[in-house]
C-alpha positions as semicolon CSV with decimal commas, in nm:
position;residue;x (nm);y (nm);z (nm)
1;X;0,436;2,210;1,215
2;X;0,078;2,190;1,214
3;X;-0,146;2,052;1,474
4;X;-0,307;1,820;1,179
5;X;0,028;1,717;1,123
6;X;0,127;1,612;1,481
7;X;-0,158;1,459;1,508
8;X;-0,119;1,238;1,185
9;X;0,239;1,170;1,318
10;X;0,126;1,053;1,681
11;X;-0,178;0,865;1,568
12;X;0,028;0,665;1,282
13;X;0,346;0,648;1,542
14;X;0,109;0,467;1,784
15;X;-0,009;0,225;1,509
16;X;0,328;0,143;1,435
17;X;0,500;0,066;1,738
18;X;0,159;-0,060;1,907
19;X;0,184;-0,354;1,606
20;X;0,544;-0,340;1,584
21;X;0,465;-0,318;1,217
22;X;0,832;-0,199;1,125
23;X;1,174;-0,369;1,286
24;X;1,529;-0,250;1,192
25;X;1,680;-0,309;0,897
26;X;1,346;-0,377;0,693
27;X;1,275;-0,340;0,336
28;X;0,901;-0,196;0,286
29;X;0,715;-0,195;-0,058
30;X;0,477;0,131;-0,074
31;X;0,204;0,077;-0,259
32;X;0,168;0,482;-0,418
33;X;-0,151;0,507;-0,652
34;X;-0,071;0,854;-0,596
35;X;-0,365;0,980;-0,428
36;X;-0,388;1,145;-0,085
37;X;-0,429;0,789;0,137
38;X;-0,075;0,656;-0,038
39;X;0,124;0,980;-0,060
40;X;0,054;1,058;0,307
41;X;0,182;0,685;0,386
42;X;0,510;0,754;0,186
43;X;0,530;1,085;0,356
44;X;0,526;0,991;0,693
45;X;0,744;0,664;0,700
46;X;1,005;0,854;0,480
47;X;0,977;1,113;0,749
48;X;0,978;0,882;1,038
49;X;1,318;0,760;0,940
50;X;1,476;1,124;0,980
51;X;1,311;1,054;1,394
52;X;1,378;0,686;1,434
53;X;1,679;0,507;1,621
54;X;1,655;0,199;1,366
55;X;1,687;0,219;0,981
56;X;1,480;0,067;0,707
57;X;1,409;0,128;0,335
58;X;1,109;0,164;0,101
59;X;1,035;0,107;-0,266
60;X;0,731;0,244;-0,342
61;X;0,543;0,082;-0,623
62;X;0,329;0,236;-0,855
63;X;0,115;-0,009;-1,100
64;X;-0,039;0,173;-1,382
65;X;-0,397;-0,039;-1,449
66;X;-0,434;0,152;-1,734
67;X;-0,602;0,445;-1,658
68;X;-0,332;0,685;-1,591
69;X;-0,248;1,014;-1,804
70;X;0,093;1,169;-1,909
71;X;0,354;1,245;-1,663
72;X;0,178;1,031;-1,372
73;X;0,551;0,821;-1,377
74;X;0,749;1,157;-1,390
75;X;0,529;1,268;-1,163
76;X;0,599;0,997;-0,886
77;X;0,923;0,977;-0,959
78;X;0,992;1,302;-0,854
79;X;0,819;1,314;-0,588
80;X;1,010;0,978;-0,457
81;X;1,350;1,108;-0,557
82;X;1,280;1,424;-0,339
83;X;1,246;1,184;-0,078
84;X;1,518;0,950;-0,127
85;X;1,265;0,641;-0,178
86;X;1,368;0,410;-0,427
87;X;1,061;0,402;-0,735
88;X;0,976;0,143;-0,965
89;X;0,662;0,152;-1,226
90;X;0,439;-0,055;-1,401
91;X;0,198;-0,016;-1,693
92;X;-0,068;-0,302;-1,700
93;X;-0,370;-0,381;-1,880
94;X;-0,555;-0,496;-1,552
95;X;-0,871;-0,248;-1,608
96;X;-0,833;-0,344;-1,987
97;X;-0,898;-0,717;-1,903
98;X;-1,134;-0,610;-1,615
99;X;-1,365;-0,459;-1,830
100;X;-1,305;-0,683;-2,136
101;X;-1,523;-1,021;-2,204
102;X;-1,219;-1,235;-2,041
103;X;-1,399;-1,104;-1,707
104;X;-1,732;-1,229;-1,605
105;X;-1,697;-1,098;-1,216
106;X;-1,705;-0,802;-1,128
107;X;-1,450;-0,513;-1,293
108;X;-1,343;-0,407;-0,969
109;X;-1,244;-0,755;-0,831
110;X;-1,064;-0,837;-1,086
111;X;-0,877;-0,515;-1,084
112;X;-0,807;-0,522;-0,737
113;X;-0,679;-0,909;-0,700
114;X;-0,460;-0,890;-1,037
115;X;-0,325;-0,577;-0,837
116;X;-0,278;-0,734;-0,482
117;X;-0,095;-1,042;-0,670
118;X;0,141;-0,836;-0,822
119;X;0,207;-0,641;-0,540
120;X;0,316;-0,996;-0,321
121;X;0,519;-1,058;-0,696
122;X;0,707;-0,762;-0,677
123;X;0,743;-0,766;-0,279
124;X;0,895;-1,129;-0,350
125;X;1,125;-0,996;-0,627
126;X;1,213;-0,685;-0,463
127;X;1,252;-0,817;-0,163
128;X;1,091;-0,662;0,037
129;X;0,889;-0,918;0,315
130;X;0,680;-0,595;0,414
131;X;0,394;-0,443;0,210
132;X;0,245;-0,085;0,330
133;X;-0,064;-0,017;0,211
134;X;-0,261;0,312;0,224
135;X;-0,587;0,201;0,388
136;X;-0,760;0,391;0,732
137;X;-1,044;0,364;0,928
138;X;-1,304;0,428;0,669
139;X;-1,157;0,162;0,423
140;X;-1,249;-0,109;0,738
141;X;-1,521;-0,001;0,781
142;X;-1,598;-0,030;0,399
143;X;-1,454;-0,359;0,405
144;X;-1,665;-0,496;0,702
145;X;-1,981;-0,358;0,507
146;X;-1,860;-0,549;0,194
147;X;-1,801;-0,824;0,393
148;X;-2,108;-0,881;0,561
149;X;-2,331;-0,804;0,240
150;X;-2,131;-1,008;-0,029
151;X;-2,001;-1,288;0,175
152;X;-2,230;-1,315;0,494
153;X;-1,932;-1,294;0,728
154;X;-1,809;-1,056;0,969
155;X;-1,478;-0,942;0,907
156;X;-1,248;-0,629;0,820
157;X;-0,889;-0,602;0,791
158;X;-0,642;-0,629;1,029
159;X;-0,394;-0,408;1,061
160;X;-0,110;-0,632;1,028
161;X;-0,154;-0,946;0,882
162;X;0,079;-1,233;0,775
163;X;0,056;-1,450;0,456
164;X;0,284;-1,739;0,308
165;X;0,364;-1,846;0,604
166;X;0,509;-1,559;0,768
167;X;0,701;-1,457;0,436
168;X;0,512;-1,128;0,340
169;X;0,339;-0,880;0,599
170;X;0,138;-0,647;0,534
């Protein structure tokens, strides 16, 4: 194992016992765009179970906005069978509407918030009370920046944060 790797796994193992982000017996919906950020995520809680006293499942979730090419689904689904993660797939036509006349904000808002509430949908559905979400250091830091310039506030995400009433985490 590499030193980048053991370092990955003691960083992300202090995140998640630090914010006792993951209790036995949970059911955890992956968001997987299938870039690096998400694909690492799946990697290491799939691995984590194989190290873990407790046990807990994923479904990661995949939500085609409409951009992706052939074999993206066969893709992912391989790549989550190989790991013995449940898979499930969407196409939508979120960037469609996003960029269409419907939309007077901005593309990417749109995008993003269709996404998110689909996401707590499926968690609901599926569920799964627990969302895990790709994001790191530089996405807060991105976020605080949007924050302050678009909204005039102060804020980033927190690293685990209740909504509904205690019903979904993420």
């Amino acid at each position: 194992m590499t030193y980048l790797t053991k370092e990955f796994q003691r960083l992300a193992g202090r995140a998640v016992s630090g914010y006792n982000m993951i209790q036995a017996e949970d059911h955890i919906l992956v968001g997987l765009s299938g870039g690096k950020d998400s694909v690492a995520l799946l990697w290491y809680l799939t691995e984590r179970r194989s190290r873990v006293p407790i046990r807990y499942r994923m479904t990661a979730v995949h939500l085609d906005m409409g951009y992706n090419g052939p074999g993206v689904r066969e893709e992912l689904g391989a790549l989550c069978a190989a790991w013995g993660v449940d898979f499930h797939y969407e196409t939508t036509d979120y960037a469609i509407r996003a960029h269409s006349a419907e939309n007077r904000e901005n593309p990417c808002f749109l995008c993003a918030r269709l996404r998110r509430r689909r996401l707590f949908e499926l968690a609901r559905d599926l569920d799964a009370p627990k969302v895990a979400l790709g994001h790191h250091r530089d996405d807060l830091g991105e976020t605080l920046l949007l924050n302050i310039l678009f909204s005039g506030e102060i804020s980033s995400m927190k690293p685990v944060q209740s909504f509904f009433g205690g019903r979904l985490t993420i």
